[in-house]
Amino acid sequence: MATLILTFLLLLLATKLPESLAGHCTTTTATKSFEKCISLPTQQASIAWTYHPHNATLDLCFFGTFISPSGWVGWGINPDSPAQMTGSRVLIAFPDPNSGQLILLPYVLDSSVKLQKSPLLSRPLDHIRLSSSSASLYGGKMATIRNGASVQIYASVKLSSNNTKIHHIWNRGLYVQGYSPTIHPTTSIDLSSFSTFDVTSGFATVNRNSGSRALKVTHGVLNAVAWGFLLPAGAVTARYLRQMQSIGPTWFYIHAAIQLTGFLLGTIGFSIGIVLGRNSPGVTYGLHRSLGIATFTAAALQTLALLFRPKTTNKFRRYWKSYHHFVGYACVVMGVVNVFQGFEVLREGGSYAKLGYCMCLATLIGVCVAMEVNSWVVFCRKAKEETMKRDGLAEDRCSSGIHS
């Protein structure tokens, strides 16, 4: 039942949208009004536009925010393919290194930018027909660039008459070296800042983020249930049920069933993690990945150890038990720690799913404490009974010696 509740709470991740990362759109600025607007799924960004079908011209305004006083905010169009930074033509706003005033320059993101082979240099945009562009801070000329300052990037673009879909990207960075913006942060959110929208209907499609998030949620749910709950529960059954002489060897089969189920689910979750890593080049969660590999390796060694389990009469049995206990508890600790790391990776540190997991884990710990106290009470009672028996036998022997 606890496993079902935990799974249900974790599945809330799949339906919970990162509202704090989405912007609230508006069709009105201090200088212009637009017909349509949409909120973009990341970085609290949004975009407003007016499409003129008689000449296929698109007037738009992108709303973004700075994350550093010396940073940059950019928006652009990929004329060739969706969900790609490479090949995009972008407009990037940042403070002029000399005057400190906000400037807007055009850049072409070719393959050398992704590989960081050379600084990003401004150059005229090709493949898209840009009529005009400008940028301003929210608050007008008196506004200053600071952490969290809002920026508006205006552009007029001539579209093809038979194509009303725009593949656009947006992002922001911490620094500008001269007039060369440096690489943006490489979190999963920053690498998901792209979508496609139709300028006539306003319908927007996030090309990859939804599928990627579904995979991440599946990865998180499976691993939280497997490494974060089932394996600890299996360790608890082995420690406390074996002391119940009434159930005989049944405790071992319960323990093995729980651990094997956890290992199988964890293997699926681990495999999904490998796929996510391959699909996200440049994104590295070092501690989460290292703990995941270590946990899976320890669990695999535990499973293989069953094949070499000595008989109770074998002299190597005690060494095998010591190995089994050490590796098993290490696997449990690393698995639980990595579940909490996973919540941070998914930016769900304050979610109800994490709260639900903590409650399930706290319940399991509570059961452990209760069982441990009960074990010590039983142990002390048996020790006292044994002492009383020994004292009784000693008295009987003394009495027999006196009478004889």
mmCIF file of N, CA and C in Angstrom, residues 249-360:
data_model
loop_
_atom_site.group_PDB
_atom_site.id
_atom_site.type_symbol
_atom_site.label_atom_id
_atom_site.label_comp_id
_atom_site.label_asym_id
_atom_site.label_seq_id
_atom_site.Cartn_x
_atom_site.Cartn_y
_atom_site.Cartn_z
ATOM 1 N N PRO A 249 11.637 -19.938 7.289
ATOM 2 C CA PRO A 249 12.439 -19.331 6.204
ATOM 3 C C PRO A 249 11.641 -18.408 5.289
ATOM 4 N N THR A 250 10.361 -18.182 5.602
ATOM 5 C CA THR A 250 9.536 -17.332 4.742
ATOM 6 C C THR A 250 10.119 -15.931 4.623
ATOM 7 N N TRP A 251 10.776 -15.452 5.699
ATOM 8 C CA TRP A 251 11.347 -14.106 5.664
ATOM 9 C C TRP A 251 12.334 -13.953 4.507
ATOM 10 N N PHE A 252 13.081 -15.020 4.221
ATOM 11 C CA PHE A 252 14.088 -14.944 3.166
ATOM 12 C C PHE A 252 13.433 -14.755 1.797
ATOM 13 N N TYR A 253 12.340 -15.478 1.562
ATOM 14 C CA TYR A 253 11.665 -15.358 0.271
ATOM 15 C C TYR A 253 11.009 -13.986 0.110
ATOM 16 N N ILE A 254 10.483 -13.444 1.219
ATOM 17 C CA ILE A 254 9.915 -12.088 1.163
ATOM 18 C C ILE A 254 11.020 -11.071 0.863
ATOM 19 N N HIS A 255 12.129 -11.215 1.554
ATOM 20 C CA HIS A 255 13.276 -10.321 1.356
ATOM 21 C C HIS A 255 13.779 -10.392 -0.087
ATOM 22 N N ALA A 256 13.963 -11.593 -0.598
ATOM 23 C CA ALA A 256 14.477 -11.764 -1.958
ATOM 24 C C ALA A 256 13.498 -11.209 -2.992
ATOM 25 N N ALA A 257 12.191 -11.440 -2.774
ATOM 26 C CA ALA A 257 11.190 -10.949 -3.735
ATOM 27 C C ALA A 257 11.187 -9.422 -3.797
ATOM 28 N N ILE A 258 11.246 -8.772 -2.624
ATOM 29 C CA ILE A 258 11.237 -7.303 -2.601
ATOM 30 C C ILE A 258 12.501 -6.747 -3.261
ATOM 31 N N GLN A 259 13.653 -7.339 -2.929
ATOM 32 C CA GLN A 259 14.902 -6.829 -3.473
ATOM 33 C C GLN A 259 15.005 -7.048 -4.976
ATOM 34 N N LEU A 260 14.567 -8.201 -5.459
ATOM 35 C CA LEU A 260 14.632 -8.461 -6.900
ATOM 36 C C LEU A 260 13.679 -7.549 -7.668
ATOM 37 N N THR A 261 12.491 -7.306 -7.088
ATOM 38 C CA THR A 261 11.551 -6.378 -7.726
ATOM 39 C C THR A 261 12.156 -4.975 -7.796
ATOM 40 N N GLY A 262 12.758 -4.544 -6.676
ATOM 41 C CA GLY A 262 13.408 -3.233 -6.668
ATOM 42 C C GLY A 262 14.545 -3.154 -7.665
ATOM 43 N N PHE A 263 15.321 -4.228 -7.771
ATOM 44 C CA PHE A 263 16.453 -4.220 -8.702
ATOM 45 C C PHE A 263 15.978 -4.156 -10.153
ATOM 46 N N LEU A 264 14.921 -4.899 -10.480
ATOM 47 C CA LEU A 264 14.403 -4.876 -11.852
ATOM 48 C C LEU A 264 13.853 -3.499 -12.214
ATOM 49 N N LEU A 265 13.055 -2.916 -11.305
ATOM 50 C CA LEU A 265 12.530 -1.568 -11.567
ATOM 51 C C LEU A 265 13.666 -0.548 -11.638
ATOM 52 N N GLY A 266 14.647 -0.696 -10.743
ATOM 53 C CA GLY A 266 15.788 0.210 -10.755
ATOM 54 C C GLY A 266 16.621 0.088 -12.014
ATOM 55 N N THR A 267 16.713 -1.122 -12.558
ATOM 56 C CA THR A 267 17.458 -1.314 -13.807
ATOM 57 C C THR A 267 16.780 -0.586 -14.963
ATOM 58 N N ILE A 268 15.449 -0.650 -14.990
ATOM 59 C CA ILE A 268 14.704 0.080 -16.030
ATOM 60 C C ILE A 268 14.917 1.577 -15.870
ATOM 61 N N GLY A 269 14.812 2.066 -14.624
ATOM 62 C CA GLY A 269 15.035 3.484 -14.371
ATOM 63 C C GLY A 269 16.446 3.917 -14.707
ATOM 64 N N PHE A 270 17.417 3.075 -14.390
ATOM 65 C CA PHE A 270 18.823 3.373 -14.705
ATOM 66 C C PHE A 270 19.027 3.445 -16.217
ATOM 67 N N SER A 271 18.393 2.546 -16.952
ATOM 68 C CA SER A 271 18.507 2.552 -18.417
ATOM 69 C C SER A 271 17.907 3.817 -19.016
ATOM 70 N N ILE A 272 16.772 4.254 -18.455
ATOM 71 C CA ILE A 272 16.166 5.504 -18.927
ATOM 72 C C ILE A 272 17.097 6.675 -18.652
ATOM 73 N N GLY A 273 17.788 6.626 -17.507
ATOM 74 C CA GLY A 273 18.750 7.677 -17.184
ATOM 75 C C GLY A 273 19.878 7.749 -18.198
ATOM 76 N N ILE A 274 20.339 6.594 -18.657
ATOM 77 C CA ILE A 274 21.387 6.570 -19.686
ATOM 78 C C ILE A 274 20.877 7.203 -20.980
ATOM 79 N N VAL A 275 19.639 6.878 -21.354
ATOM 80 C CA VAL A 275 19.043 7.464 -22.561
ATOM 81 C C VAL A 275 18.930 8.972 -22.415
ATOM 82 N N LEU A 276 18.481 9.438 -21.247
ATOM 83 C CA LEU A 276 18.363 10.882 -21.019
ATOM 84 C C LEU A 276 19.718 11.563 -21.130
ATOM 85 N N GLY A 277 20.759 10.903 -20.612
ATOM 86 C CA GLY A 277 22.097 11.475 -20.702
ATOM 87 C C GLY A 277 22.579 11.605 -22.136
ATOM 88 N N ARG A 278 22.291 10.587 -22.929
ATOM 89 C CA ARG A 278 22.711 10.627 -24.334
ATOM 90 C C ARG A 278 21.930 11.660 -25.124
ATOM 91 N N ASN A 279 20.675 11.887 -24.741
ATOM 92 C CA ASN A 279 19.842 12.860 -25.450
ATOM 93 C C ASN A 279 20.100 14.289 -25.008
ATOM 94 N N SER A 280 20.936 14.471 -24.000
ATOM 95 C CA SER A 280 21.191 15.820 -23.475
ATOM 96 C C SER A 280 22.685 16.095 -23.424
ATOM 97 N N PRO A 281 23.346 16.185 -24.568
ATOM 98 C CA PRO A 281 24.784 16.493 -24.556
ATOM 99 C C PRO A 281 25.029 17.872 -23.959
ATOM 100 N N GLY A 282 26.045 17.951 -23.131
ATOM 101 C CA GLY A 282 26.361 19.212 -22.477
ATOM 102 C C GLY A 282 25.727 19.376 -21.113
ATOM 103 N N VAL A 283 24.727 18.533 -20.794
ATOM 104 C CA VAL A 283 24.083 18.581 -19.486
ATOM 105 C C VAL A 283 24.712 17.511 -18.608
ATOM 106 N N THR A 284 25.327 17.921 -17.514
ATOM 107 C CA THR A 284 26.011 16.970 -16.644
ATOM 108 C C THR A 284 25.602 17.210 -15.202
ATOM 109 N N TYR A 285 25.003 16.193 -14.604
ATOM 110 C CA TYR A 285 24.704 16.223 -13.180
ATOM 111 C C TYR A 285 25.665 15.234 -12.523
ATOM 112 N N GLY A 286 26.870 15.730 -12.206
ATOM 113 C CA GLY A 286 27.970 14.853 -11.801
ATOM 114 C C GLY A 286 27.652 13.986 -10.607
ATOM 115 N N LEU A 287 27.169 14.591 -9.508
ATOM 116 C CA LEU A 287 26.900 13.825 -8.294
ATOM 117 C C LEU A 287 25.759 12.844 -8.505
ATOM 118 N N HIS A 288 24.690 13.288 -9.167
ATOM 119 C CA HIS A 288 23.541 12.418 -9.407
ATOM 120 C C HIS A 288 23.938 11.220 -10.265
ATOM 121 N N ARG A 289 24.715 11.469 -11.295
ATOM 122 C CA ARG A 289 25.148 10.382 -12.182
ATOM 123 C C ARG A 289 26.077 9.416 -11.456
ATOM 124 N N SER A 290 27.025 9.960 -10.692
ATOM 125 C CA SER A 290 27.981 9.099 -9.986
ATOM 126 C C SER A 290 27.286 8.228 -8.948
ATOM 127 N N LEU A 291 26.361 8.822 -8.199
ATOM 128 C CA LEU A 291 25.618 8.042 -7.213
ATOM 129 C C LEU A 291 24.753 6.985 -7.884
ATOM 130 N N GLY A 292 24.174 7.332 -9.029
ATOM 131 C CA GLY A 292 23.353 6.356 -9.758
ATOM 132 C C GLY A 292 24.161 5.161 -10.219
ATOM 133 N N ILE A 293 25.333 5.421 -10.777
ATOM 134 C CA ILE A 293 26.203 4.331 -11.239
ATOM 135 C C ILE A 293 26.658 3.475 -10.066
ATOM 136 N N ALA A 294 27.044 4.134 -8.956
ATOM 137 C CA ALA A 294 27.508 3.394 -7.778
ATOM 138 C C ALA A 294 26.390 2.543 -7.185
ATOM 139 N N THR A 295 25.176 3.096 -7.120
ATOM 140 C CA THR A 295 24.041 2.350 -6.565
ATOM 141 C C THR A 295 23.705 1.148 -7.428
ATOM 142 N N PHE A 296 23.661 1.359 -8.741
ATOM 143 C CA PHE A 296 23.340 0.240 -9.639
ATOM 144 C C PHE A 296 24.419 -0.838 -9.572
ATOM 145 N N THR A 297 25.678 -0.426 -9.511
ATOM 146 C CA THR A 297 26.773 -1.404 -9.432
ATOM 147 C C THR A 297 26.685 -2.218 -8.151
ATOM 148 N N ALA A 298 26.426 -1.545 -7.022
ATOM 149 C CA ALA A 298 26.300 -2.250 -5.747
ATOM 150 C C ALA A 298 25.122 -3.217 -5.772
ATOM 151 N N ALA A 299 23.996 -2.788 -6.353
ATOM 152 C CA ALA A 299 22.827 -3.663 -6.420
ATOM 153 C C ALA A 299 23.097 -4.863 -7.328
ATOM 154 N N ALA A 300 23.811 -4.640 -8.426
ATOM 155 C CA ALA A 300 24.148 -5.754 -9.320
ATOM 156 C C ALA A 300 25.063 -6.749 -8.614
ATOM 157 N N LEU A 301 26.032 -6.251 -7.837
ATOM 158 C CA LEU A 301 26.913 -7.142 -7.086
ATOM 159 C C LEU A 301 26.132 -7.930 -6.041
ATOM 160 N N GLN A 302 25.145 -7.283 -5.423
ATOM 161 C CA GLN A 302 24.318 -7.988 -4.445
ATOM 162 C C GLN A 302 23.523 -9.116 -5.102
ATOM 163 N N THR A 303 23.000 -8.833 -6.275
ATOM 164 C CA THR A 303 22.223 -9.855 -6.982
ATOM 165 C C THR A 303 23.114 -11.016 -7.404
ATOM 166 N N LEU A 304 24.301 -10.706 -7.912
ATOM 167 C CA LEU A 304 25.231 -11.771 -8.302
ATOM 168 C C LEU A 304 25.706 -12.567 -7.098
ATOM 169 N N ALA A 305 25.769 -11.930 -5.945
ATOM 170 C CA ALA A 305 26.244 -12.617 -4.739
ATOM 171 C C ALA A 305 25.330 -13.766 -4.345
ATOM 172 N N LEU A 306 24.055 -13.682 -4.757
ATOM 173 C CA LEU A 306 23.125 -14.777 -4.447
ATOM 174 C C LEU A 306 23.570 -16.084 -5.103
ATOM 175 N N LEU A 307 24.230 -15.975 -6.247
ATOM 176 C CA LEU A 307 24.674 -17.180 -6.953
ATOM 177 C C LEU A 307 25.838 -17.863 -6.235
ATOM 178 N N PHE A 308 26.521 -17.111 -5.396
ATOM 179 C CA PHE A 308 27.699 -17.655 -4.704
ATOM 180 C C PHE A 308 27.479 -17.701 -3.191
ATOM 181 N N ARG A 309 26.218 -17.820 -2.800
ATOM 182 C CA ARG A 309 25.882 -17.839 -1.369
ATOM 183 C C ARG A 309 26.288 -19.185 -0.755
ATOM 184 N N PRO A 310 27.265 -19.183 0.164
ATOM 185 C CA PRO A 310 27.710 -20.450 0.757
ATOM 186 C C PRO A 310 26.638 -21.041 1.675
ATOM 187 N N LYS A 311 26.721 -22.319 1.906
ATOM 188 C CA LYS A 311 25.819 -22.971 2.849
ATOM 189 C C LYS A 311 26.156 -22.526 4.268
ATOM 190 N N THR A 312 25.206 -22.733 5.163
ATOM 191 C CA THR A 312 25.398 -22.285 6.548
ATOM 192 C C THR A 312 26.560 -22.991 7.223
ATOM 193 N N THR A 313 26.912 -24.170 6.736
ATOM 194 C CA THR A 313 28.012 -24.916 7.347
ATOM 195 C C THR A 313 29.374 -24.563 6.760
ATOM 196 N N ASN A 314 29.370 -23.778 5.695
ATOM 197 C CA ASN A 314 30.635 -23.417 5.044
ATOM 198 C C ASN A 314 31.389 -22.399 5.890
ATOM 199 N N LYS A 315 32.718 -22.550 5.971
ATOM 200 C CA LYS A 315 33.523 -21.654 6.804
ATOM 201 C C LYS A 315 33.590 -20.233 6.250
ATOM 202 N N PHE A 316 33.297 -20.089 4.953
ATOM 203 C CA PHE A 316 33.317 -18.753 4.345
ATOM 204 C C PHE A 316 31.976 -18.034 4.471
ATOM 205 N N ARG A 317 31.011 -18.655 5.106
ATOM 206 C CA ARG A 317 29.675 -18.077 5.216
ATOM 207 C C ARG A 317 29.707 -16.721 5.934
ATOM 208 N N ARG A 318 30.471 -16.615 7.013
ATOM 209 C CA ARG A 318 30.486 -15.371 7.779
ATOM 210 C C ARG A 318 31.100 -14.227 6.980
ATOM 211 N N TYR A 319 32.091 -14.547 6.126
ATOM 212 C CA TYR A 319 32.676 -13.496 5.284
ATOM 213 C C TYR A 319 31.669 -13.032 4.232
ATOM 214 N N TRP A 320 30.919 -13.979 3.695
ATOM 215 C CA TRP A 320 29.886 -13.622 2.712
ATOM 216 C C TRP A 320 28.817 -12.750 3.356
ATOM 217 N N LYS A 321 28.419 -13.089 4.591
ATOM 218 C CA LYS A 321 27.401 -12.295 5.286
ATOM 219 C C LYS A 321 27.901 -10.874 5.548
ATOM 220 N N SER A 322 29.167 -10.748 5.940
ATOM 221 C CA SER A 322 29.713 -9.407 6.179
ATOM 222 C C SER A 322 29.706 -8.575 4.894
ATOM 223 N N TYR A 323 30.118 -9.197 3.799
ATOM 224 C CA TYR A 323 30.100 -8.522 2.487
ATOM 225 C C TYR A 323 28.669 -8.138 2.109
ATOM 226 N N HIS A 324 27.745 -9.070 2.279
ATOM 227 C CA HIS A 324 26.352 -8.855 1.896
ATOM 228 C C HIS A 324 25.750 -7.689 2.688
ATOM 229 N N HIS A 325 26.028 -7.644 3.982
ATOM 230 C CA HIS A 325 25.486 -6.566 4.814
ATOM 231 C C HIS A 325 26.106 -5.220 4.437
ATOM 232 N N PHE A 326 27.413 -5.179 4.274
ATOM 233 C CA PHE A 326 28.090 -3.916 3.986
ATOM 234 C C PHE A 326 27.634 -3.343 2.644
ATOM 235 N N VAL A 327 27.679 -4.156 1.602
ATOM 236 C CA VAL A 327 27.297 -3.679 0.266
ATOM 237 C C VAL A 327 25.805 -3.328 0.232
ATOM 238 N N GLY A 328 24.987 -4.130 0.918
ATOM 239 C CA GLY A 328 23.547 -3.888 0.924
ATOM 240 C C GLY A 328 23.187 -2.563 1.569
ATOM 241 N N TYR A 329 23.736 -2.306 2.756
ATOM 242 C CA TYR A 329 23.431 -1.044 3.425
ATOM 243 C C TYR A 329 24.008 0.147 2.668
ATOM 244 N N ALA A 330 25.189 -0.024 2.063
ATOM 245 C CA ALA A 330 25.760 1.053 1.248
ATOM 246 C C ALA A 330 24.857 1.373 0.065
ATOM 247 N N CYS A 331 24.308 0.335 -0.547
ATOM 248 C CA CYS A 331 23.398 0.524 -1.686
ATOM 249 C C CYS A 331 22.139 1.271 -1.259
ATOM 250 N N VAL A 332 21.599 0.926 -0.100
ATOM 251 C CA VAL A 332 20.392 1.583 0.404
ATOM 252 C C VAL A 332 20.657 3.065 0.668
ATOM 253 N N VAL A 333 21.764 3.372 1.331
ATOM 254 C CA VAL A 333 22.081 4.769 1.659
ATOM 255 C C VAL A 333 22.296 5.585 0.391
ATOM 256 N N MET A 334 23.081 5.052 -0.550
ATOM 257 C CA MET A 334 23.334 5.793 -1.792
ATOM 258 C C MET A 334 22.053 5.968 -2.596
ATOM 259 N N GLY A 335 21.191 4.951 -2.597
ATOM 260 C CA GLY A 335 19.937 5.057 -3.337
ATOM 261 C C GLY A 335 19.033 6.146 -2.801
ATOM 262 N N VAL A 336 18.889 6.211 -1.473
ATOM 263 C CA VAL A 336 18.028 7.232 -0.862
ATOM 264 C C VAL A 336 18.601 8.626 -1.098
ATOM 265 N N VAL A 337 19.915 8.787 -0.918
ATOM 266 C CA VAL A 337 20.545 10.093 -1.150
ATOM 267 C C VAL A 337 20.343 10.530 -2.597
ATOM 268 N N ASN A 338 20.457 9.578 -3.526
ATOM 269 C CA ASN A 338 20.332 9.927 -4.942
ATOM 270 C C ASN A 338 18.902 10.276 -5.327
ATOM 271 N N VAL A 339 17.935 9.723 -4.614
ATOM 272 C CA VAL A 339 16.539 10.111 -4.864
ATOM 273 C C VAL A 339 16.362 11.597 -4.559
ATOM 274 N N PHE A 340 16.925 12.046 -3.436
ATOM 275 C CA PHE A 340 16.836 13.466 -3.100
ATOM 276 C C PHE A 340 17.602 14.319 -4.108
ATOM 277 N N GLN A 341 18.728 13.807 -4.612
ATOM 278 C CA GLN A 341 19.439 14.511 -5.675
ATOM 279 C C GLN A 341 18.566 14.628 -6.922
ATOM 280 N N GLY A 342 17.823 13.574 -7.215
ATOM 281 C CA GLY A 342 16.934 13.585 -8.378
ATOM 282 C C GLY A 342 15.850 14.643 -8.271
ATOM 283 N N PHE A 343 15.302 14.822 -7.067
ATOM 284 C CA PHE A 343 14.307 15.883 -6.877
ATOM 285 C C PHE A 343 14.905 17.248 -7.193
ATOM 286 N N GLU A 344 16.159 17.462 -6.804
ATOM 287 C CA GLU A 344 16.802 18.746 -7.093
ATOM 288 C C GLU A 344 17.048 18.908 -8.591
ATOM 289 N N VAL A 345 17.434 17.824 -9.255
ATOM 290 C CA VAL A 345 17.653 17.884 -10.709
ATOM 291 C C VAL A 345 16.367 18.261 -11.430
ATOM 292 N N LEU A 346 15.240 17.689 -10.978
ATOM 293 C CA LEU A 346 13.949 17.988 -11.597
ATOM 294 C C LEU A 346 13.359 19.310 -11.107
ATOM 295 N N ARG A 347 14.089 19.986 -10.217
ATOM 296 C CA ARG A 347 13.609 21.238 -9.635
ATOM 297 C C ARG A 347 12.279 21.032 -8.906
ATOM 298 N N GLU A 348 12.188 19.921 -8.204
ATOM 299 C CA GLU A 348 10.985 19.590 -7.452
ATOM 300 C C GLU A 348 11.290 19.522 -5.959
ATOM 301 N N GLY A 349 12.269 20.344 -5.517
ATOM 302 C CA GLY A 349 12.674 20.308 -4.121
ATOM 303 C C GLY A 349 11.564 20.677 -3.159
ATOM 304 N N GLY A 350 10.582 21.470 -3.589
ATOM 305 C CA GLY A 350 9.475 21.861 -2.722
ATOM 306 C C GLY A 350 8.150 21.282 -3.159
ATOM 307 N N SER A 351 8.169 20.194 -3.899
ATOM 308 C CA SER A 351 6.936 19.637 -4.459
ATOM 309 C C SER A 351 6.236 18.708 -3.475
ATOM 310 N N TYR A 352 4.955 18.431 -3.758
ATOM 311 C CA TYR A 352 4.196 17.471 -2.959
ATOM 312 C C TYR A 352 4.720 16.059 -3.158
ATOM 313 N N ALA A 353 5.287 15.799 -4.326
ATOM 314 C CA ALA A 353 5.859 14.475 -4.577
ATOM 315 C C ALA A 353 7.019 14.201 -3.616
ATOM 316 N N LYS A 354 7.871 15.197 -3.424
ATOM 317 C CA LYS A 354 8.974 15.019 -2.478
ATOM 318 C C LYS A 354 8.445 14.882 -1.056
ATOM 319 N N LEU A 355 7.432 15.658 -0.727
ATOM 320 C CA LEU A 355 6.823 15.547 0.596
ATOM 321 C C LEU A 355 6.257 14.153 0.813
ATOM 322 N N GLY A 356 5.580 13.620 -0.222
ATOM 323 C CA GLY A 356 5.031 12.271 -0.110
ATOM 324 C C GLY A 356 6.117 11.226 0.070
ATOM 325 N N TYR A 357 7.212 11.394 -0.673
ATOM 326 C CA TYR A 357 8.323 10.447 -0.519
ATOM 327 C C TYR A 357 8.920 10.529 0.885
ATOM 328 N N CYS A 358 9.086 11.756 1.380
ATOM 329 C CA CYS A 358 9.632 11.927 2.731
ATOM 330 C C CYS A 358 8.719 11.289 3.778
ATOM 331 N N MET A 359 7.407 11.392 3.575
ATOM 332 C CA MET A 359 6.471 10.781 4.522
ATOM 333 C C MET A 359 6.575 9.261 4.495
ATOM 334 N N CYS A 360 6.684 8.681 3.294
ATOM 335 C CA CYS A 360 6.836 7.225 3.177
ATOM 336 C C CYS A 360 8.150 6.767 3.796
#
